Short mmCIF file of C-alpha atoms and ligand atoms in Angstrom, two decimals:
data_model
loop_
_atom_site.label_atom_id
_atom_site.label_comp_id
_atom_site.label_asym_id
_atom_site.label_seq_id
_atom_site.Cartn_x
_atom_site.Cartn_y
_atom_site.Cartn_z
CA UNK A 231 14.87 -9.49 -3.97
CA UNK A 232 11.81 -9.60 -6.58
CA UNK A 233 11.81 -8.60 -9.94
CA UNK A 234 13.28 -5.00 -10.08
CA UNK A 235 12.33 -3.08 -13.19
CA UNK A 236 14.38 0.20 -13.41
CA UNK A 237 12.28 3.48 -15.58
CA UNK A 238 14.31 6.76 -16.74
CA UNK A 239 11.84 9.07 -15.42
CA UNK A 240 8.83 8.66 -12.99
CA UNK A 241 6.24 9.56 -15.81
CA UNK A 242 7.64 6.29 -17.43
CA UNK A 243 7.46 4.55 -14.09
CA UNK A 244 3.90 5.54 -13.68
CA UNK A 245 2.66 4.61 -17.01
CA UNK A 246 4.21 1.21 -16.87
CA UNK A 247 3.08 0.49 -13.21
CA UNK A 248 -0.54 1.40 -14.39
CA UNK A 249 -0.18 -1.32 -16.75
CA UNK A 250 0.71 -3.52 -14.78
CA UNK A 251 -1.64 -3.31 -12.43
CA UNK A 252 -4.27 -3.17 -15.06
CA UNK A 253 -3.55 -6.59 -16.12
CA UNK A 254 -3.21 -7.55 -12.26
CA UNK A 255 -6.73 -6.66 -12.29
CA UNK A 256 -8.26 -7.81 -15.07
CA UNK A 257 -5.97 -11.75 -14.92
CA UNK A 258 -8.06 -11.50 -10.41
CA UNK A 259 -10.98 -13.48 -9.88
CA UNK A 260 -14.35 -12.30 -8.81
CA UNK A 261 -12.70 -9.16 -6.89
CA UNK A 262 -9.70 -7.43 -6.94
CA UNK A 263 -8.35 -6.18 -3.66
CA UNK A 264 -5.48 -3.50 -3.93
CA UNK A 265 -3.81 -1.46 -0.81
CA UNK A 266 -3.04 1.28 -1.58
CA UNK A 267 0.45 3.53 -0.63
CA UNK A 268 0.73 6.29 1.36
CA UNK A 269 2.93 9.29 0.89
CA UNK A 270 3.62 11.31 -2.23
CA UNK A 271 5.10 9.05 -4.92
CA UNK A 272 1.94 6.77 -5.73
CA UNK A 273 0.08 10.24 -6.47
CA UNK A 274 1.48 9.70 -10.20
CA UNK A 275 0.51 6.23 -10.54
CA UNK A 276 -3.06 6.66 -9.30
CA UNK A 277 -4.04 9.28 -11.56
CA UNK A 278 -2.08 7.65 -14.55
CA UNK A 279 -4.55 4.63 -13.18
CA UNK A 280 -7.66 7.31 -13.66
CA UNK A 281 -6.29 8.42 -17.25
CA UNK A 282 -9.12 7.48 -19.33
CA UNK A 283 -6.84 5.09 -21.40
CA UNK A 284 -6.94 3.04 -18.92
CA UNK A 285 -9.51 4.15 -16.18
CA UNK A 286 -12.10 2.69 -19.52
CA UNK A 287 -10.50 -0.69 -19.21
CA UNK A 288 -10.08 -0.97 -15.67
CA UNK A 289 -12.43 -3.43 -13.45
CA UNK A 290 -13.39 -0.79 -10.73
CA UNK A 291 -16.73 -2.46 -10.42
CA UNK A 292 -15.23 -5.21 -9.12
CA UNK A 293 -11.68 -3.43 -7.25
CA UNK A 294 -11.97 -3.12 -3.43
CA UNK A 295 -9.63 -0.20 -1.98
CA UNK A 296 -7.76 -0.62 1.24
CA UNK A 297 -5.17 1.19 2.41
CA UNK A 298 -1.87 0.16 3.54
CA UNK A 299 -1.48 2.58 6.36
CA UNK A 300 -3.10 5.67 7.05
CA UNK A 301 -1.88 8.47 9.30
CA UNK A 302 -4.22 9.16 12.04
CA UNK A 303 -6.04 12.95 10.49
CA UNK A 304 -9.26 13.41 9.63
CA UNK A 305 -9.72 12.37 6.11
CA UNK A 306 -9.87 16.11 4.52
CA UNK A 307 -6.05 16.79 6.10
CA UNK A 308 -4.11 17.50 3.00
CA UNK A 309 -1.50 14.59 5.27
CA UNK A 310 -4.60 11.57 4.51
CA UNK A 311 -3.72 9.11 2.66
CA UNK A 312 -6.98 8.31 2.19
CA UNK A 313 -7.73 12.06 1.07
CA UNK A 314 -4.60 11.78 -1.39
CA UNK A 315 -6.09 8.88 -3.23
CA UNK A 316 -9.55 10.06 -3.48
CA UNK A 317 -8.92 13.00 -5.11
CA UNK A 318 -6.11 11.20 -7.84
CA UNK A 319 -8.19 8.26 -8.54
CA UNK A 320 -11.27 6.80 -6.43
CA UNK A 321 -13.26 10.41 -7.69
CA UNK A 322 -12.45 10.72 -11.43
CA UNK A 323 -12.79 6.83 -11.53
CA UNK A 324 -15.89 7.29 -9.62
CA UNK A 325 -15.35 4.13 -7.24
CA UNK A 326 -18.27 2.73 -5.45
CA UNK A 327 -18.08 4.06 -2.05
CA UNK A 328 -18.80 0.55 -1.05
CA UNK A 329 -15.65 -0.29 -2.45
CA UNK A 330 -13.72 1.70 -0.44
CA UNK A 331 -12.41 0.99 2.75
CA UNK A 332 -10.76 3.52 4.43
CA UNK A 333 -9.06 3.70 7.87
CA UNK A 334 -11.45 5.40 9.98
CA UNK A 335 -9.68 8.00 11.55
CA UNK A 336 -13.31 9.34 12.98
CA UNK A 337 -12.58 7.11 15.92
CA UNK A 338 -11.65 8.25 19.65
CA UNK A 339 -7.56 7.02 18.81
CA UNK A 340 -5.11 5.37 16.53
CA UNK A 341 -5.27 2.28 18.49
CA UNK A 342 -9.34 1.91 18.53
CA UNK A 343 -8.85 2.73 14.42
CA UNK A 344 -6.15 0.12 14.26
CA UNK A 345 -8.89 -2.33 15.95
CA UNK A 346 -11.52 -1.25 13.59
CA UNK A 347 -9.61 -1.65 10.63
CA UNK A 348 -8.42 -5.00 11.83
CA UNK A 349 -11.41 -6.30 12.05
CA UNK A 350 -13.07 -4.99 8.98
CA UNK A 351 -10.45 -6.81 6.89
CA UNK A 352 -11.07 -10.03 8.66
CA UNK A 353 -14.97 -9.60 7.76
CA UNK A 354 -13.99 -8.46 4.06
CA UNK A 355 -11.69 -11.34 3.21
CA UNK A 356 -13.83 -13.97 5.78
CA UNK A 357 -10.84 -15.36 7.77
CA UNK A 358 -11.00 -17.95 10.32
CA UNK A 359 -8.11 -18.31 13.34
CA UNK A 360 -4.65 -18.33 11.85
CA UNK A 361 -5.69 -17.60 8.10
CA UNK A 362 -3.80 -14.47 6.90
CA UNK A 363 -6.14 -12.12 4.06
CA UNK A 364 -4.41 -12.70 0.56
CA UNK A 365 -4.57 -9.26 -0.84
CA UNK A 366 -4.47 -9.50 -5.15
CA UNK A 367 -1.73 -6.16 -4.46
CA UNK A 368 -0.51 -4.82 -2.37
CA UNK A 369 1.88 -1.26 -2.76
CA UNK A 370 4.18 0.07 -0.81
CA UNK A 371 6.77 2.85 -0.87
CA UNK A 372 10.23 2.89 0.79
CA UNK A 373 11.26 5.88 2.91
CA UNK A 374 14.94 7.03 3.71
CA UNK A 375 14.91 5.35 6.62
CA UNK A 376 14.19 2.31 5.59
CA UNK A 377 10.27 2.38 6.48
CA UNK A 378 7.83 0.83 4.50
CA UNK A 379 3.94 1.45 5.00
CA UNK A 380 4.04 3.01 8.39
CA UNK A 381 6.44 -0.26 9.47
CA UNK A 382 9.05 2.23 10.91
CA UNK A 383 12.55 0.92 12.65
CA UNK A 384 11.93 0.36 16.06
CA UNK A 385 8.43 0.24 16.35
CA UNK A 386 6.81 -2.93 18.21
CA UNK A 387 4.40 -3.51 15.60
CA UNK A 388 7.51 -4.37 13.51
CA UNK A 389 6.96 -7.69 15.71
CA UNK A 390 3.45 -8.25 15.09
CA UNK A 391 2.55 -11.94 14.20
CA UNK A 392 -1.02 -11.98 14.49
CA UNK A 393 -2.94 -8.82 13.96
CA UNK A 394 -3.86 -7.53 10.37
CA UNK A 395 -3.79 -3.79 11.78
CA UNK A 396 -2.04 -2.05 13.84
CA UNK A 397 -1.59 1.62 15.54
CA UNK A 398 2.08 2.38 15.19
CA UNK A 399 4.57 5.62 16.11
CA UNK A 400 2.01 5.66 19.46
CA UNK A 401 4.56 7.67 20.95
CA UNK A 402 4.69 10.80 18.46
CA UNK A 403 2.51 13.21 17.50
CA UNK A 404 1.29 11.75 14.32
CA UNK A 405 0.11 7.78 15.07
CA UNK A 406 -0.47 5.59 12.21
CA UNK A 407 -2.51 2.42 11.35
CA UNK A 408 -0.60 0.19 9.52
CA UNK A 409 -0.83 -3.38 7.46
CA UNK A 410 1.58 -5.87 9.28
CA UNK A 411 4.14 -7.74 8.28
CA UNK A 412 1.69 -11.15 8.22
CA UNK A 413 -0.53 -9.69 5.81
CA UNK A 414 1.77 -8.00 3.69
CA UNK A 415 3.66 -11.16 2.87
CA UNK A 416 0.20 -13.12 2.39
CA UNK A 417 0.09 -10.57 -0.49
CA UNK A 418 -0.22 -12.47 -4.01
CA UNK A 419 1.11 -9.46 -5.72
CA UNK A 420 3.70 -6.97 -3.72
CA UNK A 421 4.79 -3.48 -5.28
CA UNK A 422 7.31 -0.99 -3.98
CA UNK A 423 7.43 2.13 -5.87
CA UNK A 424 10.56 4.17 -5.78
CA UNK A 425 11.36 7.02 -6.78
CA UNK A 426 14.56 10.12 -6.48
CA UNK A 427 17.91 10.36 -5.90
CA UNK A 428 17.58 10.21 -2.13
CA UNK A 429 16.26 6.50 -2.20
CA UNK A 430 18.91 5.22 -3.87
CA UNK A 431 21.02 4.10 -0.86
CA UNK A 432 18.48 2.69 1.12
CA UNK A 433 17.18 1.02 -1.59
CA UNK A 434 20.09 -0.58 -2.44
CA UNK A 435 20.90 -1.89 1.31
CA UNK A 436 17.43 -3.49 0.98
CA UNK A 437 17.46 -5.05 -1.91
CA UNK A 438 20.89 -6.38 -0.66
CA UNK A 439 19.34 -7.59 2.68
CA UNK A 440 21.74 -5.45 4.15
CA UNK A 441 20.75 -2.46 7.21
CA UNK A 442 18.15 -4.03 9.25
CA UNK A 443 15.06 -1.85 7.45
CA UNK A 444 11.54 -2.79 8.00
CA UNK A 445 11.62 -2.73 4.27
CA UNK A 446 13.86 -5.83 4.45
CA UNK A 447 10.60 -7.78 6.22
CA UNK A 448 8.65 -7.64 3.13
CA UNK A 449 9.18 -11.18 1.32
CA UNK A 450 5.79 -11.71 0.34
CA UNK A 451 4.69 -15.54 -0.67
CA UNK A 452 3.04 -14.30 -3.99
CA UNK A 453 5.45 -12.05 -6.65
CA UNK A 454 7.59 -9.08 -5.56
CA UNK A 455 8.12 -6.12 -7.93
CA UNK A 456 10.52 -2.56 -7.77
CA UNK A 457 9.32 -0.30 -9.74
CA UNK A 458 12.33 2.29 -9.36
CA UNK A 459 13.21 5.85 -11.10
CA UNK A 460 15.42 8.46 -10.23
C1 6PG B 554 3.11 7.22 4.29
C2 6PG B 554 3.56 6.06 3.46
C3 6PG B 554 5.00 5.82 3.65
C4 6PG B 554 5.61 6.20 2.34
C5 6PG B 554 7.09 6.39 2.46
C6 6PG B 554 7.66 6.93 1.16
O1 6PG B 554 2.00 7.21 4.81
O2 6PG B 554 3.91 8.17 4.32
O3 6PG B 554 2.83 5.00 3.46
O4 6PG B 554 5.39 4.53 3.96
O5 6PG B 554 5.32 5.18 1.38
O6 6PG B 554 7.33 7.32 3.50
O7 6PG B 554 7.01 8.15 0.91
P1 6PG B 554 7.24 8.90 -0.49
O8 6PG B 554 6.83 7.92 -1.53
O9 6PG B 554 6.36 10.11 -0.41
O10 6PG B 554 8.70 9.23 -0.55
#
């Protein structure tokens, strides 16, 4: 289940997720390696992450940005990921663009994106055959039906055992790449930020192992937080 550590308001959520991760960063080693959530709810955390309080005491020059899933637009669609963290954080913290390593949705498809992706990780975090990257964090958020990164029920790449990256929803009309399950749980730090009303149920069925989510997957070897508001 993880450590769950319930906030009154998503401000407070924010503010004490920042801190957390602060410390995250600044307890890594030579490099800190973060991927970051999709979606709307991280939007809070990233630019109380690029407040100056803490953006001053916060090891960019050493932080490497991934993401952990991307939706297949070009990166100035107001629906990239990508786009939604450079403007709350990787600008006003003015991250290294060498430090940033985005999905490339430039590329012909989802699938040859996924591939790219995939392999830039290996090259990043140098592994051989068999040896899962350990990301230093990795967040996540939880949608209402039980998805978590763009893990969504159903999918095959729910199923993936070897790849880092993946194209997923290849049948719709908005394809993702997404982390897999592997590296996920290879993660030494894993953070699921919730937040609303409408999350509540799901939420519940998944911490209780109970609904057959995607979100239920995530059992990473390293610690497990919920950082949960309504
Ligand atoms: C995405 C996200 C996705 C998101 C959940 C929750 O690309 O949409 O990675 O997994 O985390 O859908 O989204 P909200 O936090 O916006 O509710």
């Amino acid at each position: 289940m993880g450590d769950l550590r319930k906030f009154h308001s998503a401000p407070q959520l924010f503010d004490e997720a920042a801190k957390h991760i602060l410390g995250l960063a600044n307890q890594s080693g030579e490099t800190f390696t973060v991927a970051l959530a999709g979606g709307n709810t991280p939007k809070g955390l990233y630019e109380r992450l690029a407040a100056a309080d803490i953006r001053g005491r916060f090891p960019f020059e050493k932080t490497h940005f991934f993401w952990g899933d991307e939706r297949f637009v070009p990166p100035t669609d107001a629906r990239s990921n990508f786009r939604m963290a450079q403007l709350a954080l990787l600008d006003p913290a003015g991250a290294a663009p060498q430090h940033i390593h985005a999905v490339n949705t430039s590329l012909p498809s989802a699938q040859v994106a996924a591939d790219d992706y995939d392999r830039r990780i290996a090259e990043f975090f140098k592994t051989s055959p068999g040896k899962f990257p350990a990301f230093d964090l990795v967040l996540l958020g939880l949608g209402e039906d039980g998805h978590t990164a763009s893990l969504f029920p159903g999918d095959p790449v729910l199923k993936e055992e070897k790849k880092f990256a993946a194209a997923s929803r290849l049948n719709t009309d908005e394809p993702r790449v997404t982390l897999t399950f592997p590296v996920i749980n290879h993660a030494k730090n894993v953070i699921f930020l919730v937040t609303g009303e409408s999350k509540r149920k799901v939420m519940k069925e998944v911490l209780e192992g109970q609904g057959g989510y995607p979100a239920i997957q995530v059992k990473p070897q390293g610690r497990l937080f919920w950082f949960v508001a309504p």
